[in-house]
PDB file of C-alpha atoms and ligand atoms in Angstrom:
ATOM      1  CA  MET A   1     -61.148  58.755   6.945  1.00 95.00           C
ATOM      2  CA  ARG A   2     -64.581  60.279   7.375  1.00 97.00           C
ATOM      3  CA  LEU A   3     -64.934  63.009   4.829  1.00 98.00           C
ATOM      4  CA  VAL A   4     -67.490  65.472   3.511  1.00 98.00           C
ATOM      5  CA  LEU A   5     -66.960  66.792  -0.019  1.00 98.00           C
ATOM      6  CA  LEU A   6     -68.183  70.339  -0.563  1.00 98.00           C
ATOM      7  CA  GLY A   7     -68.451  72.204  -3.822  1.00 97.00           C
ATOM      8  CA  ALA A   8     -70.931  73.582  -6.336  1.00 97.00           C
ATOM      9  CA  PRO A   9     -72.776  71.300  -8.756  1.00 95.00           C
ATOM     10  CA  GLY A  10     -70.261  70.532 -11.501  1.00 93.00           C
ATOM     11  CA  ALA A  11     -67.199  71.184  -9.332  1.00 96.00           C
ATOM     12  CA  GLY A  12     -66.097  67.575  -9.799  1.00 93.00           C
ATOM     13  CA  LYS A  13     -66.924  66.195  -6.347  1.00 94.00           C
ATOM     14  CA  GLY A  14     -68.241  62.941  -7.801  1.00 91.00           C
ATOM     15  CA  THR A  15     -65.189  62.442 -10.010  1.00 91.00           C
ATOM     16  CA  GLN A  16     -62.773  63.019  -7.140  1.00 95.00           C
ATOM     17  CA  ALA A  17     -64.846  60.808  -4.820  1.00 95.00           C
ATOM     18  CA  LYS A  18     -64.655  57.949  -7.341  1.00 91.00           C
ATOM     19  CA  LYS A  19     -60.884  58.317  -7.533  1.00 94.00           C
ATOM     20  CA  LEU A  20     -60.588  58.412  -3.744  1.00 95.00           C
ATOM     21  CA  ILE A  21     -62.523  55.175  -3.326  1.00 92.00           C
ATOM     22  CA  GLU A  22     -60.243  53.472  -5.869  1.00 91.00           C
ATOM     23  CA  LYS A  23     -57.296  54.507  -3.717  1.00 90.00           C
ATOM     24  CA  ASN A  24     -58.804  53.936  -0.262  1.00 88.00           C
ATOM     25  CA  ASN A  25     -61.228  51.229   0.624  1.00 84.00           C
ATOM     26  CA  MET A  26     -64.255  53.255   1.712  1.00 89.00           C
ATOM     27  CA  PRO A  27     -67.698  53.887   0.284  1.00 95.00           C
ATOM     28  CA  GLN A  28     -68.825  57.013  -1.528  1.00 95.00           C
ATOM     29  CA  ILE A  29     -72.210  58.029  -0.192  1.00 96.00           C
ATOM     30  CA  SER A  30     -73.823  60.302  -2.754  1.00 95.00           C
ATOM     31  CA  THR A  31     -77.317  61.475  -1.867  1.00 97.00           C
ATOM     32  CA  GLY A  32     -77.827  62.483  -5.522  1.00 95.00           C
ATOM     33  CA  ASP A  33     -77.017  58.889  -6.631  1.00 93.00           C
ATOM     34  CA  LEU A  34     -79.219  57.403  -3.897  1.00 95.00           C
ATOM     35  CA  LEU A  35     -82.083  59.683  -4.932  1.00 97.00           C
ATOM     36  CA  ARG A  36     -81.634  58.920  -8.653  1.00 94.00           C
ATOM     37  CA  ALA A  37     -81.698  55.200  -7.829  1.00 94.00           C
ATOM     38  CA  ALA A  38     -84.977  55.677  -5.921  1.00 95.00           C
ATOM     39  CA  VAL A  39     -86.397  57.658  -8.869  1.00 96.00           C
ATOM     40  CA  GLY A  40     -85.309  54.888 -11.252  1.00 95.00           C
ATOM     41  CA  GLU A  41     -86.966  52.238  -9.092  1.00 97.00           C
ATOM     42  CA  GLY A  42     -90.168  54.295  -8.929  1.00 97.00           C
ATOM     43  CA  THR A  43     -90.463  54.051  -5.134  1.00 95.00           C
ATOM     44  CA  ASP A  44     -92.724  56.478  -3.210  1.00 94.00           C
ATOM     45  CA  LEU A  45     -89.621  58.250  -1.959  1.00 93.00           C
ATOM     46  CA  GLY A  46     -88.329  58.455  -5.539  1.00 95.00           C
ATOM     47  CA  LYS A  47     -91.580  59.923  -6.819  1.00 95.00           C
ATOM     48  CA  GLU A  48     -91.568  62.574  -4.101  1.00 94.00           C
ATOM     49  CA  ALA A  49     -87.918  63.403  -4.714  1.00 96.00           C
ATOM     50  CA  LYS A  50     -88.223  63.682  -8.503  1.00 96.00           C
ATOM     51  CA  SER A  51     -90.534  66.682  -8.422  1.00 95.00           C
ATOM     52  CA  PHE A  52     -87.915  68.654  -6.473  1.00 97.00           C
ATOM     53  CA  MET A  53     -84.942  67.370  -8.465  1.00 96.00           C
ATOM     54  CA  ASP A  54     -86.507  68.285 -11.817  1.00 94.00           C
ATOM     55  CA  LYS A  55     -86.888  71.870 -10.617  1.00 95.00           C
ATOM     56  CA  GLY A  56     -83.323  72.031  -9.324  1.00 95.00           C
ATOM     57  CA  GLU A  57     -84.548  72.418  -5.742  1.00 97.00           C
ATOM     58  CA  LEU A  58     -83.412  70.529  -2.678  1.00 98.00           C
ATOM     59  CA  VAL A  59     -85.382  67.456  -1.691  1.00 98.00           C
ATOM     60  CA  PRO A  60     -86.848  67.931   1.846  1.00 97.00           C
ATOM     61  CA  ASP A  61     -84.364  67.286   4.658  1.00 97.00           C
ATOM     62  CA  SER A  62     -86.606  64.627   6.231  1.00 95.00           C
ATOM     63  CA  VAL A  63     -86.272  62.434   3.101  1.00 95.00           C
ATOM     64  CA  VAL A  64     -82.522  62.826   2.741  1.00 97.00           C
ATOM     65  CA  LEU A  65     -81.644  62.489   6.433  1.00 96.00           C
ATOM     66  CA  GLY A  66     -83.420  59.149   6.788  1.00 94.00           C
ATOM     67  CA  MET A  67     -81.606  57.846   3.732  1.00 95.00           C
ATOM     68  CA  VAL A  68     -78.189  58.947   4.990  1.00 97.00           C
ATOM     69  CA  GLU A  69     -78.708  57.657   8.520  1.00 95.00           C
ATOM     70  CA  GLU A  70     -79.609  54.219   7.170  1.00 95.00           C
ATOM     71  CA  ARG A  71     -76.609  54.191   4.834  1.00 96.00           C
ATOM     72  CA  LEU A  72     -74.114  55.273   7.515  1.00 96.00           C
ATOM     73  CA  GLN A  73     -75.064  52.315   9.665  1.00 94.00           C
ATOM     74  CA  LYS A  74     -74.050  49.751   7.056  1.00 95.00           C
ATOM     75  CA  ASP A  75     -70.889  47.785   7.864  1.00 95.00           C
ATOM     76  CA  ASP A  76     -68.812  49.221   5.041  1.00 94.00           C
ATOM     77  CA  ALA A  77     -69.060  52.747   6.524  1.00 95.00           C
ATOM     78  CA  ARG A  78     -67.280  51.677   9.695  1.00 92.00           C
ATOM     79  CA  ASN A  79     -63.816  52.231   8.288  1.00 89.00           C
ATOM     80  CA  GLY A  80     -64.648  55.606   6.833  1.00 95.00           C
ATOM     81  CA  PHE A  81     -66.759  57.162   4.082  1.00 97.00           C
ATOM     82  CA  ILE A  82     -66.970  60.012   1.630  1.00 97.00           C
ATOM     83  CA  LEU A  83     -70.170  62.021   1.696  1.00 98.00           C
ATOM     84  CA  ASP A  84     -70.761  63.561  -1.719  1.00 96.00           C
ATOM     85  CA  GLY A  85     -73.597  66.063  -2.162  1.00 97.00           C
ATOM     86  CA  PHE A  86     -74.539  65.901   1.504  1.00 98.00           C
ATOM     87  CA  PRO A  87     -74.950  67.979   3.617  1.00 98.00           C
ATOM     88  CA  ARG A  88     -76.506  70.670   1.409  1.00 98.00           C
ATOM     89  CA  ASN A  89     -77.633  73.149   4.071  1.00 98.00           C
ATOM     90  CA  THR A  90     -76.908  74.024   7.692  1.00 98.00           C
ATOM     91  CA  ALA A  91     -79.810  71.973   9.077  1.00 98.00           C
ATOM     92  CA  GLN A  92     -78.435  68.858   7.333  1.00 98.00           C
ATOM     93  CA  ALA A  93     -74.912  69.591   8.603  1.00 98.00           C
ATOM     94  CA  GLU A  94     -76.178  69.880  12.180  1.00 98.00           C
ATOM     95  CA  ALA A  95     -78.214  66.694  11.827  1.00 98.00           C
ATOM     96  CA  LEU A  96     -75.159  64.909  10.426  1.00 98.00           C
ATOM     97  CA  ASP A  97     -73.035  66.003  13.387  1.00 98.00           C
ATOM     98  CA  ALA A  98     -75.680  64.661  15.760  1.00 98.00           C
ATOM     99  CA  MET A  99     -75.905  61.341  13.849  1.00 97.00           C
ATOM    100  CA  LEU A 100     -72.143  60.869  13.795  1.00 97.00           C
ATOM    101  CA  ASP A 101     -71.838  61.789  17.478  1.00 96.00           C
ATOM    102  CA  LYS A 102     -74.368  59.102  18.290  1.00 95.00           C
ATOM    103  CA  LEU A 103     -72.452  56.571  16.194  1.00 94.00           C
ATOM    104  CA  GLY A 104     -69.128  57.673  17.723  1.00 95.00           C
ATOM    105  CA  MET A 105     -67.699  58.472  14.277  1.00 96.00           C
ATOM    106  CA  PRO A 106     -66.980  62.220  14.020  1.00 97.00           C
ATOM    107  CA  LEU A 107     -65.883  63.773  10.722  1.00 98.00           C
ATOM    108  CA  ASP A 108     -62.160  64.099  10.051  1.00 98.00           C
ATOM    109  CA  ALA A 109     -62.416  66.710   7.326  1.00 98.00           C
ATOM    110  CA  ALA A 110     -64.619  68.696   4.992  1.00 98.00           C
ATOM    111  CA  LEU A 111     -62.925  69.251   1.649  1.00 98.00           C
ATOM    112  CA  SER A 112     -64.116  72.081  -0.539  1.00 98.00           C
ATOM    113  CA  VAL A 113     -63.491  71.676  -4.283  1.00 98.00           C
ATOM    114  CA  ASP A 114     -63.417  75.237  -5.612  1.00 97.00           C
ATOM    115  CA  VAL A 115     -64.354  76.130  -9.199  1.00 96.00           C
ATOM    116  CA  PRO A 116     -65.237  79.662 -10.404  1.00 93.00           C
ATOM    117  CA  LEU A 117     -68.956  80.090 -10.984  1.00 86.00           C
ATOM    118  CA  GLU A 118     -68.481  81.053 -14.650  1.00 83.00           C
ATOM    119  CA  ASP A 119     -66.904  77.635 -15.456  1.00 91.00           C
ATOM    120  CA  LEU A 120     -69.702  75.588 -13.931  1.00 94.00           C
ATOM    121  CA  MET A 121     -72.348  76.124 -16.628  1.00 91.00           C
ATOM    122  CA  LYS A 122     -70.255  74.524 -19.402  1.00 89.00           C
ATOM    123  CA  ARG A 123     -69.210  71.697 -17.119  1.00 91.00           C
ATOM    124  CA  LEU A 124     -72.827  70.878 -16.313  1.00 93.00           C
ATOM    125  CA  THR A 125     -74.392  71.319 -19.776  1.00 94.00           C
ATOM    126  CA  GLY A 126     -71.574  69.192 -21.255  1.00 94.00           C
ATOM    127  CA  ARG A 127     -71.788  66.416 -18.685  1.00 93.00           C
ATOM    128  CA  ARG A 128     -72.658  62.903 -19.888  1.00 96.00           C
ATOM    129  CA  THR A 129     -72.752  59.697 -17.824  1.00 94.00           C
ATOM    130  CA  CYS A 130     -72.469  56.070 -18.912  1.00 96.00           C
ATOM    131  CA  LYS A 131     -75.669  54.067 -18.382  1.00 95.00           C
ATOM    132  CA  GLY A 132     -73.603  50.945 -17.850  1.00 95.00           C
ATOM    133  CA  CYS A 133     -70.769  51.810 -15.453  1.00 93.00           C
ATOM    134  CA  GLY A 134     -71.395  55.404 -14.338  1.00 90.00           C
ATOM    135  CA  GLN A 135     -68.180  56.733 -15.925  1.00 91.00           C
ATOM    136  CA  MET A 136     -68.488  60.471 -16.527  1.00 90.00           C
ATOM    137  CA  TYR A 137     -67.502  62.479 -19.610  1.00 93.00           C
ATOM    138  CA  ASN A 138     -67.819  66.057 -20.779  1.00 93.00           C
ATOM    139  CA  ILE A 139     -68.502  66.754 -24.444  1.00 95.00           C
ATOM    140  CA  TYR A 140     -66.446  69.979 -24.219  1.00 92.00           C
ATOM    141  CA  PHE A 141     -63.486  68.872 -22.100  1.00 89.00           C
ATOM    142  CA  SER A 142     -63.240  65.083 -22.023  1.00 91.00           C
ATOM    143  CA  ALA A 143     -65.345  63.668 -24.852  1.00 96.00           C
ATOM    144  CA  PRO A 144     -65.236  59.909 -25.475  1.00 97.00           C
ATOM    145  CA  ALA A 145     -63.375  58.745 -28.617  1.00 97.00           C
ATOM    146  CA  THR A 146     -66.668  57.597 -30.182  1.00 97.00           C
ATOM    147  CA  GLU A 147     -69.620  59.927 -29.761  1.00 96.00           C
ATOM    148  CA  ASN A 148     -72.087  58.808 -27.108  1.00 96.00           C
ATOM    149  CA  GLU A 149     -70.208  55.584 -26.294  1.00 97.00           C
ATOM    150  CA  CYS A 150     -68.378  54.789 -23.054  1.00 97.00           C
ATOM    151  CA  GLU A 151     -64.668  54.086 -23.528  1.00 97.00           C
ATOM    152  CA  LYS A 152     -64.586  51.785 -20.520  1.00 96.00           C
ATOM    153  CA  CYS A 153     -67.557  49.481 -21.124  1.00 98.00           C
ATOM    154  CA  GLY A 154     -69.091  50.499 -24.479  1.00 97.00           C
ATOM    155  CA  GLY A 155     -72.292  51.603 -22.693  1.00 97.00           C
ATOM    156  CA  GLU A 156     -74.535  54.374 -23.971  1.00 98.00           C
ATOM    157  CA  LEU A 157     -74.088  57.843 -22.487  1.00 98.00           C
ATOM    158  CA  TYR A 158     -76.964  59.909 -21.168  1.00 95.00           C
ATOM    159  CA  GLN A 159     -77.560  63.442 -19.950  1.00 94.00           C
ATOM    160  CA  ARG A 160     -79.101  63.817 -16.504  1.00 90.00           C
ATOM    161  CA  ASP A 161     -82.619  65.296 -16.537  1.00 87.00           C
ATOM    162  CA  ASP A 162     -81.468  68.069 -14.227  1.00 92.00           C
ATOM    163  CA  ASP A 163     -78.455  69.021 -16.384  1.00 92.00           C
ATOM    164  CA  GLN A 164     -80.642  71.215 -18.645  1.00 90.00           C
ATOM    165  CA  GLU A 165     -79.819  74.933 -18.670  1.00 89.00           C
ATOM    166  CA  ALA A 166     -82.826  76.317 -16.738  1.00 88.00           C
ATOM    167  CA  THR A 167     -82.503  73.680 -14.019  1.00 93.00           C
ATOM    168  CA  ILE A 168     -78.767  74.218 -13.765  1.00 93.00           C
ATOM    169  CA  GLN A 169     -79.310  77.938 -13.157  1.00 93.00           C
ATOM    170  CA  LYS A 170     -81.629  77.097 -10.276  1.00 95.00           C
ATOM    171  CA  ARG A 171     -79.226  74.497  -8.822  1.00 95.00           C
ATOM    172  CA  LEU A 172     -76.402  77.042  -8.834  1.00 95.00           C
ATOM    173  CA  GLU A 173     -78.632  79.591  -7.052  1.00 96.00           C
ATOM    174  CA  VAL A 174     -79.618  76.998  -4.457  1.00 97.00           C
ATOM    175  CA  TYR A 175     -75.935  76.173  -3.965  1.00 97.00           C
ATOM    176  CA  GLN A 176     -75.012  79.832  -3.367  1.00 96.00           C
ATOM    177  CA  GLU A 177     -77.856  80.421  -0.960  1.00 98.00           C
ATOM    178  CA  GLN A 178     -77.985  77.188   1.007  1.00 98.00           C
ATOM    179  CA  THR A 179     -74.825  75.128   0.548  1.00 98.00           C
ATOM    180  CA  ALA A 180     -71.991  77.666   0.260  1.00 97.00           C
ATOM    181  CA  PRO A 181     -72.496  78.753   3.930  1.00 98.00           C
ATOM    182  CA  LEU A 182     -71.255  75.273   4.930  1.00 98.00           C
ATOM    183  CA  ILE A 183     -67.730  76.382   4.047  1.00 98.00           C
ATOM    184  CA  ASP A 184     -67.885  78.727   7.057  1.00 98.00           C
ATOM    185  CA  TYR A 185     -69.696  76.098   9.126  1.00 98.00           C
ATOM    186  CA  TYR A 186     -66.835  73.604   8.765  1.00 98.00           C
ATOM    187  CA  GLY A 187     -64.233  76.393   8.895  1.00 98.00           C
ATOM    188  CA  GLY A 188     -65.598  77.271  12.327  1.00 98.00           C
ATOM    189  CA  LYS A 189     -65.143  73.675  13.418  1.00 97.00           C
ATOM    190  CA  GLY A 190     -61.519  73.723  12.281  1.00 98.00           C
ATOM    191  CA  ILE A 191     -61.833  70.802   9.831  1.00 98.00           C
ATOM    192  CA  LEU A 192     -62.146  72.686   6.533  1.00 98.00           C
ATOM    193  CA  LYS A 193     -59.620  72.053   3.748  1.00 98.00           C
ATOM    194  CA  SER A 194     -59.823  73.260   0.174  1.00 98.00           C
ATOM    195  CA  VAL A 195     -58.385  72.534  -3.251  1.00 98.00           C
ATOM    196  CA  SER A 196     -58.771  74.185  -6.612  1.00 98.00           C
ATOM    197  CA  GLY A 197     -61.048  72.127  -8.849  1.00 97.00           C
ATOM    198  CA  THR A 198     -59.810  73.740 -12.073  1.00 95.00           C
ATOM    199  CA  GLY A 199     -57.518  71.966 -14.537  1.00 90.00           C
ATOM    200  CA  ASN A 200     -56.525  68.378 -15.119  1.00 91.00           C
ATOM    201  CA  ILE A 201     -58.414  65.697 -13.170  1.00 92.00           C
ATOM    202  CA  GLU A 202     -55.185  63.888 -12.174  1.00 96.00           C
ATOM    203  CA  GLU A 203     -53.544  67.099 -10.944  1.00 97.00           C
ATOM    204  CA  ILE A 204     -56.618  67.967  -8.906  1.00 97.00           C
ATOM    205  CA  PHE A 205     -56.590  64.463  -7.457  1.00 97.00           C
ATOM    206  CA  ASN A 206     -52.908  64.745  -6.486  1.00 97.00           C
ATOM    207  CA  ASN A 207     -53.770  67.956  -4.635  1.00 98.00           C
ATOM    208  CA  VAL A 208     -56.731  66.271  -2.947  1.00 98.00           C
ATOM    209  CA  VAL A 209     -54.524  63.406  -1.759  1.00 97.00           C
ATOM    210  CA  SER A 210     -51.789  65.666  -0.411  1.00 97.00           C
ATOM    211  CA  THR A 211     -54.236  68.120   1.172  1.00 98.00           C
ATOM    212  CA  LEU A 212     -55.929  65.256   3.007  1.00 96.00           C
ATOM    213  CA  GLY A 213     -52.584  63.662   3.881  1.00 95.00           C
ATOM    214  CA  LEU A 214     -53.563  60.301   2.313  1.00 91.00           C
TER     215      LEU A 214
HETATM  216  P1  AMP B 301     -76.422  65.939  -7.135  1.00 91.80           P
HETATM  217  O1  AMP B 301     -76.261  64.694  -7.930  1.00 91.80           O
HETATM  218  O2  AMP B 301     -75.678  65.909  -5.839  1.00 91.80           O
HETATM  219  O3  AMP B 301     -76.145  67.190  -7.941  1.00 91.80           O
HETATM  220  O4  AMP B 301     -77.970  66.023  -6.723  1.00 91.80           O
HETATM  221  C1  AMP B 301     -79.006  66.105  -7.688  1.00 91.80           C
HETATM  222  C2  AMP B 301     -80.282  66.610  -7.039  1.00 91.80           C
HETATM  223  O5  AMP B 301     -80.683  65.704  -6.007  1.00 91.80           O
HETATM  224  C3  AMP B 301     -80.179  67.957  -6.358  1.00 91.80           C
HETATM  225  O6  AMP B 301     -80.368  69.026  -7.251  1.00 91.80           O
HETATM  226  C4  AMP B 301     -81.301  67.863  -5.322  1.00 91.80           C
HETATM  227  O7  AMP B 301     -82.564  68.044  -5.920  1.00 91.80           O
HETATM  228  C5  AMP B 301     -81.210  66.418  -4.889  1.00 91.80           C
HETATM  229  N1  AMP B 301     -80.271  66.245  -3.751  1.00 91.80           N
HETATM  230  C6  AMP B 301     -79.073  65.588  -3.741  1.00 91.80           C
HETATM  231  N2  AMP B 301     -78.504  65.618  -2.531  1.00 91.80           N
HETATM  232  C7  AMP B 301     -79.362  66.321  -1.739  1.00 91.80           C
HETATM  233  C8  AMP B 301     -79.341  66.719  -0.374  1.00 91.80           C
HETATM  234  N3  AMP B 301     -78.293  66.412   0.439  1.00 91.80           N
HETATM  235  N4  AMP B 301     -80.399  67.421   0.095  1.00 91.80           N
HETATM  236  C9  AMP B 301     -81.446  67.728  -0.683  1.00 91.80           C
HETATM  237  N5  AMP B 301     -81.524  67.412  -1.982  1.00 91.80           N
HETATM  238  C10 AMP B 301     -80.497  66.704  -2.517  1.00 91.80           C
END
């Protein structure tokens, strides 16, 4: 299945994507993760991206599109993929359609994970990620048994630089203005599906699986 995950920052796209890849053998392609890796490695691309990410703004399309095009051509994407955090605006969605047309791999679905705006702030300020294995926690809703320690691998937890309150506000604004219109974009193409992203992670996942017919 070739799938785009849509939803505001903090809607749980990454969590659901990780569960989907455990169930189905396909890669999760997260532009946020790819960009954070480039920032961590200190590459030129990473340095350019960081200034936008720290402000909660979108990294220029030219940077992100090149990264995605390269990733989609790897062998493991041939049997399907989950795009998480991409596309983020209409220009990226159009470029993605053109790329996938060229590769002969059109999208099967765009799944919107819907969470009310007022819940997103707490989800994002409370978010913590394991440095070791990437497992995610939330200090308000799903805290680890021992503070700051991953239950899976014992790794230390960290808070993303862009999960600070002022940056979050900006990211939510950017989502409303630039990314939310993609719901209509994919609706118009007849491939939009949606699930509620509120409640228990397992329940949400069961809905995701049945909505996608997996
Ligand atoms: P995420 O992990 O998806 O919330 O992304 C974190 C940050 O990376 C965003 O706030 C943007 O600055 C940048 N980013 C991630 N994906 C994209 C994208 N598709 N287009 C532009 N910027 C992106």
